[in-house]
PDB file of C-alpha atoms in Angstrom:
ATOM      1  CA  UNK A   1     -14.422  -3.768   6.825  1.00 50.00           C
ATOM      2  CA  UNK A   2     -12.299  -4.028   9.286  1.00 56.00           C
ATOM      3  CA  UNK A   3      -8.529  -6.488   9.316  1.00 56.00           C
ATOM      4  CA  UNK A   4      -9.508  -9.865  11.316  1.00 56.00           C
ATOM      5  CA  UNK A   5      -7.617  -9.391  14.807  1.00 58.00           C
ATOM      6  CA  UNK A   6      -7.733 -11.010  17.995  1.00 56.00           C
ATOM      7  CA  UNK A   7      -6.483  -8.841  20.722  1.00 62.00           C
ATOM      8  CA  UNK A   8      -6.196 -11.628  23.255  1.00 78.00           C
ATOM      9  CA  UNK A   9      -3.760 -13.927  20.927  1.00 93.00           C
ATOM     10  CA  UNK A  10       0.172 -12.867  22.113  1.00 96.00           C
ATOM     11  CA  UNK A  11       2.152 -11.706  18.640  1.00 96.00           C
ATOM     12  CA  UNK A  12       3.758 -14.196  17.258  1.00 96.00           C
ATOM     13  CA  UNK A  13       7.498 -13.784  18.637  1.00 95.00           C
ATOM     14  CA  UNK A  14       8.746 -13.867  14.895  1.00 95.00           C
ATOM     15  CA  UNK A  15       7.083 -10.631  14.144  1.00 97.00           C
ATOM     16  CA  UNK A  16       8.010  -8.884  17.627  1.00 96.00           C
ATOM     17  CA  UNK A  17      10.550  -6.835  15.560  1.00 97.00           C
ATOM     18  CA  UNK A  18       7.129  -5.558  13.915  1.00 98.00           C
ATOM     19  CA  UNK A  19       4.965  -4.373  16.521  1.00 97.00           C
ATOM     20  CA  UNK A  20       5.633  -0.744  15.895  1.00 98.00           C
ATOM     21  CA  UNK A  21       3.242  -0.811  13.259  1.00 98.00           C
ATOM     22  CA  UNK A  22       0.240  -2.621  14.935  1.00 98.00           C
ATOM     23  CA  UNK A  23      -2.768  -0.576  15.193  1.00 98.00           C
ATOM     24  CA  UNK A  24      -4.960   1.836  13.120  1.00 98.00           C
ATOM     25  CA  UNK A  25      -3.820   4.626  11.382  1.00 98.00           C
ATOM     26  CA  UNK A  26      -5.020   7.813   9.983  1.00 98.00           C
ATOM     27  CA  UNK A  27      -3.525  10.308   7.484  1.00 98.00           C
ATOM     28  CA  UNK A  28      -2.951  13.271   9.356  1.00 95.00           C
ATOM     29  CA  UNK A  29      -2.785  15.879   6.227  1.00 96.00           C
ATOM     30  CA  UNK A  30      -3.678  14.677   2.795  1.00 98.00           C
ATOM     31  CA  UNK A  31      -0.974  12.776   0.970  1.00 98.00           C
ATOM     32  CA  UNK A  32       0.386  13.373  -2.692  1.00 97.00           C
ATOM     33  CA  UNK A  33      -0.095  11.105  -5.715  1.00 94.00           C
ATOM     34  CA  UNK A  34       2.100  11.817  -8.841  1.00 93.00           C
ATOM     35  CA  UNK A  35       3.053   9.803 -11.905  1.00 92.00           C
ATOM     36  CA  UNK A  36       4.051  11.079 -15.577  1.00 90.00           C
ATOM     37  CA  UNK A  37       0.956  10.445 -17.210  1.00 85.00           C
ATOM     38  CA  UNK A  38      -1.739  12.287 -14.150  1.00 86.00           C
ATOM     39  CA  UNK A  39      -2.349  15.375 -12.881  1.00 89.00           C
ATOM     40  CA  UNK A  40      -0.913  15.259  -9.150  1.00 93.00           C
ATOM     41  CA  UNK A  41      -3.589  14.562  -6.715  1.00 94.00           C
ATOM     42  CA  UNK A  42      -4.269  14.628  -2.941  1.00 96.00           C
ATOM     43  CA  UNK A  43      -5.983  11.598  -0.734  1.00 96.00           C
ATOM     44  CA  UNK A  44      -6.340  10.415   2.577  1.00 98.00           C
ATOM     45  CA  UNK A  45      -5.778   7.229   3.668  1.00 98.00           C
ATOM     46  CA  UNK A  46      -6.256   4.630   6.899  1.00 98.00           C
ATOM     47  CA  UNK A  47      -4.381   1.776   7.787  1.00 98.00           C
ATOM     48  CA  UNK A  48      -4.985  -1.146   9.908  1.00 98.00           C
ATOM     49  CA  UNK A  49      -2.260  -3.637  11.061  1.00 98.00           C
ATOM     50  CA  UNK A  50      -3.449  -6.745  13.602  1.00 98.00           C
ATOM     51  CA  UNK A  51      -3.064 -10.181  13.904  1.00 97.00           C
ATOM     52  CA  UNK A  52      -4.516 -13.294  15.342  1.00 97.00           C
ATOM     53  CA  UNK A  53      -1.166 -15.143  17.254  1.00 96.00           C
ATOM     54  CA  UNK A  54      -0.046 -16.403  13.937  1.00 97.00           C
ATOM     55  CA  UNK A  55       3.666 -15.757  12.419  1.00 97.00           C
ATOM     56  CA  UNK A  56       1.728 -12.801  10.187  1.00 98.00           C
ATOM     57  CA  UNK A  57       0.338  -9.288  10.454  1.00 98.00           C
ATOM     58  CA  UNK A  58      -2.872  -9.057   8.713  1.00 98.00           C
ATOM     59  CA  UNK A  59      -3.098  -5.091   6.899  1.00 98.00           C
ATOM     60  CA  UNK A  60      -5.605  -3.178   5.050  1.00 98.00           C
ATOM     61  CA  UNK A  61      -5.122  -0.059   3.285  1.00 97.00           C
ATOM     62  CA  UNK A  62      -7.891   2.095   2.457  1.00 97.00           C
ATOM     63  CA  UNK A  63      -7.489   5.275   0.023  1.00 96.00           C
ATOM     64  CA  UNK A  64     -10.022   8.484  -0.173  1.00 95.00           C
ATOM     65  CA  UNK A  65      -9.890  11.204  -2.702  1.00 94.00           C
ATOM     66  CA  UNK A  66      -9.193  14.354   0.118  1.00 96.00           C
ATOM     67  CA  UNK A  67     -11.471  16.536  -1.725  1.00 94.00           C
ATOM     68  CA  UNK A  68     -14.798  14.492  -2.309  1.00 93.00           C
ATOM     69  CA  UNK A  69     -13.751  11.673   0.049  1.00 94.00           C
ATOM     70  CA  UNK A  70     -15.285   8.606  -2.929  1.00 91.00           C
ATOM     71  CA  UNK A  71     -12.871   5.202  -2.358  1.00 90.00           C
ATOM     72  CA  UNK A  72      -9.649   5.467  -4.559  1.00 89.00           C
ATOM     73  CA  UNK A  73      -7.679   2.471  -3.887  1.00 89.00           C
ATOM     74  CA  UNK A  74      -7.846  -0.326  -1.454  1.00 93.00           C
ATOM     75  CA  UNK A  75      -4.686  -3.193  -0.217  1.00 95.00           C
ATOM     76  CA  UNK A  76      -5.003  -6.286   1.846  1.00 97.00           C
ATOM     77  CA  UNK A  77      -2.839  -8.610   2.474  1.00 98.00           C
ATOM     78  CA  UNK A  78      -0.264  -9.824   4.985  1.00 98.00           C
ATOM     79  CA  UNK A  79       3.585  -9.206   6.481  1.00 98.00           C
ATOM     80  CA  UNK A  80       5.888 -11.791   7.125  1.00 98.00           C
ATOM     81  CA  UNK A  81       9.151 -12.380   8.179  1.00 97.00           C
ATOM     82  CA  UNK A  82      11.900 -14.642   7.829  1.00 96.00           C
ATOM     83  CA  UNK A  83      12.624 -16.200  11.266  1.00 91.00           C
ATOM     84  CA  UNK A  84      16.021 -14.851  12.943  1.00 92.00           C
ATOM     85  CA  UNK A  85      16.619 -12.301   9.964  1.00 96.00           C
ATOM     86  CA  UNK A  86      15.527  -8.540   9.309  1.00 97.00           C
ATOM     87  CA  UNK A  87      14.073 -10.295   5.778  1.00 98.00           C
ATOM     88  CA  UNK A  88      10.411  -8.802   5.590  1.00 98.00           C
ATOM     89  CA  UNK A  89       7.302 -10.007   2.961  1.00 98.00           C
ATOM     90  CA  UNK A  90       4.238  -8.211   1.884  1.00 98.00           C
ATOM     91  CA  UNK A  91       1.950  -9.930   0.110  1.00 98.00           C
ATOM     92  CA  UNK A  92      -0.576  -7.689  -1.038  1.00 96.00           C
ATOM     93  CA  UNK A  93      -3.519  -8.213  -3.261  1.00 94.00           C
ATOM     94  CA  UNK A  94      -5.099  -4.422  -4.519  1.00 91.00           C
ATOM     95  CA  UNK A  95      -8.291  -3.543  -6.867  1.00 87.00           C
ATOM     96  CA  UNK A  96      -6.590  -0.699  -8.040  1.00 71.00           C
ATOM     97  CA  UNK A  97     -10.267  -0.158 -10.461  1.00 50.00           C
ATOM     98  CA  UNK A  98      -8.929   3.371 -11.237  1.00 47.00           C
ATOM     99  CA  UNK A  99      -5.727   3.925 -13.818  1.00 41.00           C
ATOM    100  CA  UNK A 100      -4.597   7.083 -14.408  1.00 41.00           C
ATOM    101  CA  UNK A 101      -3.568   7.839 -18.141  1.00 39.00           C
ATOM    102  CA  UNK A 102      -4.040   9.955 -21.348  1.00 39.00           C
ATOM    103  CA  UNK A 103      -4.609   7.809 -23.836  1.00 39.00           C
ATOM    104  CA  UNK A 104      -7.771   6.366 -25.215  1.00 40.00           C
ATOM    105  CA  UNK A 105      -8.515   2.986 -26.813  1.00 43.00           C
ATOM    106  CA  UNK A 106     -11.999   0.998 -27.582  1.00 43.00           C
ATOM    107  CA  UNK A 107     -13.896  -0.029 -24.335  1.00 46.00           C
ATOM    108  CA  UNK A 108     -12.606   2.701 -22.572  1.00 43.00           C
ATOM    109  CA  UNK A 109     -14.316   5.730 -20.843  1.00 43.00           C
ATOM    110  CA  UNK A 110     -12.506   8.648 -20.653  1.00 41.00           C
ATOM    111  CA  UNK A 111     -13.397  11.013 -17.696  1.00 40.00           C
ATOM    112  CA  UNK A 112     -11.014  14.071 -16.655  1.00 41.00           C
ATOM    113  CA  UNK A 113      -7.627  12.232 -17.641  1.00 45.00           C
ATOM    114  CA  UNK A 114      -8.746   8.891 -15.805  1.00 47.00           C
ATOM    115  CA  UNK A 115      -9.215   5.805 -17.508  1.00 42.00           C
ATOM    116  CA  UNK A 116     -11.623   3.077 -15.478  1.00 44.00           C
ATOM    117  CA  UNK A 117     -11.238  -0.313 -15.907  1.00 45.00           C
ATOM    118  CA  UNK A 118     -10.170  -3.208 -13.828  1.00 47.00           C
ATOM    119  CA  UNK A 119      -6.737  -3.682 -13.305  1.00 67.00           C
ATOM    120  CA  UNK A 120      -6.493  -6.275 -10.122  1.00 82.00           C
ATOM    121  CA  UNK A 121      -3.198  -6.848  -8.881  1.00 89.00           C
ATOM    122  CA  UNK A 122      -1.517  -9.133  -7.219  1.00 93.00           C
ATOM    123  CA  UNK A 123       1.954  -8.064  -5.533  1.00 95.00           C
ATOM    124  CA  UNK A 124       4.891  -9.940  -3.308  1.00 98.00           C
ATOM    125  CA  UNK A 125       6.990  -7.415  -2.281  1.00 98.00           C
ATOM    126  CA  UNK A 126      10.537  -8.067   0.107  1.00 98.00           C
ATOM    127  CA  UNK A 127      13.316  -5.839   0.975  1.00 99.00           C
ATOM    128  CA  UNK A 128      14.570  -5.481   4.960  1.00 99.00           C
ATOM    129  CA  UNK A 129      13.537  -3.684   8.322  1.00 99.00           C
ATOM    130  CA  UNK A 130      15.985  -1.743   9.686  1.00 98.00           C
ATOM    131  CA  UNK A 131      15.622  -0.434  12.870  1.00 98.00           C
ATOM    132  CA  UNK A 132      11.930   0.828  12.787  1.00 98.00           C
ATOM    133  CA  UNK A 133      12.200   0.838   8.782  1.00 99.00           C
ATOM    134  CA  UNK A 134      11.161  -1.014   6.091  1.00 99.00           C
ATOM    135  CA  UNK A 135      12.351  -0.881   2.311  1.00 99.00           C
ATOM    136  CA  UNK A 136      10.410  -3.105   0.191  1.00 99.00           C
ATOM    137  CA  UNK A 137      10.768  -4.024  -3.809  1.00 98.00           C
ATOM    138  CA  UNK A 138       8.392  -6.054  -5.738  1.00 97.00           C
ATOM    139  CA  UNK A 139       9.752  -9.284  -6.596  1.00 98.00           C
ATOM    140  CA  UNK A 140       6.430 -10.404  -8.574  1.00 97.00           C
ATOM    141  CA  UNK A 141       3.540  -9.366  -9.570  1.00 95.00           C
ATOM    142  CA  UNK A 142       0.459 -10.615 -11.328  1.00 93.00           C
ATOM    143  CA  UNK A 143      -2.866  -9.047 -12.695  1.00 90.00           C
ATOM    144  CA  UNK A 144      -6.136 -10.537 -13.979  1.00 86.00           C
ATOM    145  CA  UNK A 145      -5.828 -11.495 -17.351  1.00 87.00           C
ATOM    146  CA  UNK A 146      -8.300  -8.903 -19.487  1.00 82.00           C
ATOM    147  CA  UNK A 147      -5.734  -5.752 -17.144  1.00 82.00           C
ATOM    148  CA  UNK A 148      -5.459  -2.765 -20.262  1.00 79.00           C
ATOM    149  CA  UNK A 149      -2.150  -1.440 -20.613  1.00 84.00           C
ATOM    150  CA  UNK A 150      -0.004   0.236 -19.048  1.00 87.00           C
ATOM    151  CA  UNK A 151       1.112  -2.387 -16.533  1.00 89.00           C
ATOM    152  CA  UNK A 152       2.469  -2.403 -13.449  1.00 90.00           C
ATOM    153  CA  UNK A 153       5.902  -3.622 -13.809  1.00 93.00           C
ATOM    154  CA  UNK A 154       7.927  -2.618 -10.308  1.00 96.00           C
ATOM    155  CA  UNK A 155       6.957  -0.971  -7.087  1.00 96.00           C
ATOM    156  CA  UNK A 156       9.437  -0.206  -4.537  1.00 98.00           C
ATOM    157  CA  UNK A 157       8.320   0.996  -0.786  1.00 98.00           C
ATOM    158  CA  UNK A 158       9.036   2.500   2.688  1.00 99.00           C
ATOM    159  CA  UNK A 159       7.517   2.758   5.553  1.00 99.00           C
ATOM    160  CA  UNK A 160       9.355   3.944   8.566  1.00 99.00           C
ATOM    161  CA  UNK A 161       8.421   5.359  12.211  1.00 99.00           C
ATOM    162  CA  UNK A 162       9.110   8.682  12.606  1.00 98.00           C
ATOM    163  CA  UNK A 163      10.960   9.956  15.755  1.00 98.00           C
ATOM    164  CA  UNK A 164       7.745  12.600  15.980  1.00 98.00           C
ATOM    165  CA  UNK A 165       5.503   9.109  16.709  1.00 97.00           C
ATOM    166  CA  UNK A 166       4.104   9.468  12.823  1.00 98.00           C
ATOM    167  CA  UNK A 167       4.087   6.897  10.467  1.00 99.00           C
ATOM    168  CA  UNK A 168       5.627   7.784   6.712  1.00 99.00           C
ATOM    169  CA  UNK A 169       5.145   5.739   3.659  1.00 99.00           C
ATOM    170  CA  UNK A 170       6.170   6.678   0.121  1.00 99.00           C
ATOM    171  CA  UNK A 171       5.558   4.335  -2.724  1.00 97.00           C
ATOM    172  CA  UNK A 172       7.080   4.590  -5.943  1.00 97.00           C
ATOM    173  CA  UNK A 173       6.288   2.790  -9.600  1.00 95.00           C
ATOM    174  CA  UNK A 174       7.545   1.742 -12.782  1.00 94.00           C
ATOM    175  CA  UNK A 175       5.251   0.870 -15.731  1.00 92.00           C
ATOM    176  CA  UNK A 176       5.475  -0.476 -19.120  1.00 92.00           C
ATOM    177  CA  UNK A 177       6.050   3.265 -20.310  1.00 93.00           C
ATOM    178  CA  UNK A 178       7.422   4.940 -17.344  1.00 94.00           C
ATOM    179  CA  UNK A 179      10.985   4.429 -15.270  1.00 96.00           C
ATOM    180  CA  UNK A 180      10.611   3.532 -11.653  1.00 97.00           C
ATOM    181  CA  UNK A 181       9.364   6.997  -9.630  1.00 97.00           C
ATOM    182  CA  UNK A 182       7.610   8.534  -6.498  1.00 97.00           C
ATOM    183  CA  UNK A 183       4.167   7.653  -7.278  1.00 95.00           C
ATOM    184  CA  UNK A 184       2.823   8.319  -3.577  1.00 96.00           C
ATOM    185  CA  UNK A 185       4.156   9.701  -0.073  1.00 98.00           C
ATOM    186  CA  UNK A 186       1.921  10.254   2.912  1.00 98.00           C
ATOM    187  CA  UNK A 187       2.266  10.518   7.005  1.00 99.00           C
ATOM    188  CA  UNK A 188       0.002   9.084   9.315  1.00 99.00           C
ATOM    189  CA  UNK A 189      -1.038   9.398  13.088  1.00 98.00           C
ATOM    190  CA  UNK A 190      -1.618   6.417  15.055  1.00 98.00           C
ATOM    191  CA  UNK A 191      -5.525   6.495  15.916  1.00 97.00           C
ATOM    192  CA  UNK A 192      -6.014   3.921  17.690  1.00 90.00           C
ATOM    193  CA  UNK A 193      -2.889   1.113  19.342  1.00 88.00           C
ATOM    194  CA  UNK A 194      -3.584  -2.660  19.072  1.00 81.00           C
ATOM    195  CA  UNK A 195      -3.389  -4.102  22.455  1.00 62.00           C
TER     196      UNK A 195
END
């Protein structure tokens, strides 16, 4: 499933300050996942960022495990910004159907350290773009109401442009149990430019 785009639509002038990011892109080497309570782990990943003329960049984010390639983790959701500032908006929503933890409780399935059970989220996240980089912090975030512990409770996040032409993103999280840390970083290689 692919972002809706329409190449023949102009970008919005209000997200010109954004068009670095437009296109498809593809994890060029595994990335690294980390957190307290999992073993580390390694994933690919592809991005998509389009639009269709309107002040917003439609993105999707889809996640891999590197080594037997099933669907880890999956984002959609849009970019805005505030007219005539660097203020930038992600509103994502994520399935996120795979938490990572060591405990156990009732109507749970325990499987190699990972815990499965749906844990939907919901995320606004702002911060500023600076030059060809953006720092983002969540400023709320909501989950479906039968989420198991731990929550969610911050995630902070930048992705800049690097001078080699890749993209870098590293994501870090807080939950109920844990302080606010790297949870994710990964580069990327544009595949494919949206024109």
């Amino acid at each position: 499933m692919a972002c809706p785009s329409n190449s023949t639509a102009d970008l919005n002038p209000a997200l010109l300050p954004l068009d670095w990011l437009l296109g498809t892109w593809e994890s060029d080497e595994p990335g690294e996942g980390c957190f307290t309570t999992i073993k580390p782990f390694r994933y690919t990943e592809t991005l998509t960022f389009s639009h269709v003329g309107q002040p917003v960049i439609n993105f999707m984010f889809n996640a891999f495990h590197a080594e037997n390639k099933k669907p880890l983790h999956r984002e959609c959701g849009f970019i805005r910004m505030q007219p005539g500032s660097n203020r930038v908006a992600f509103m994502i929503a994520q399935n996120s159907d795979v938490i990572h933890a060591r405990t156990e409780s009732p109507g749970m399935t325990q499987k190699r350290g990972r815990v499965r059970w749906p844990a939907g989220l919901v995320e606004i996240e702002e911060g500023e773009l600076t030059g060809q980089q953006l720092n983002l912090q969540s400023q709320a975030l909501a989950r479906v109401s039968f989420a198991r512990e731990p929550h969610v409770q911050k995630v902070s996040r930048v992705i800049q442009l690097r001078p080699d032409g890749r993209l870098e993103q590293t994501v870090s999280m807080a939950t109920d149990n844990e302080p606010l840390m790297q949870h994710l970083h990964i580069t990327y290689r544009r595949q494919a430019a949206f024109t």
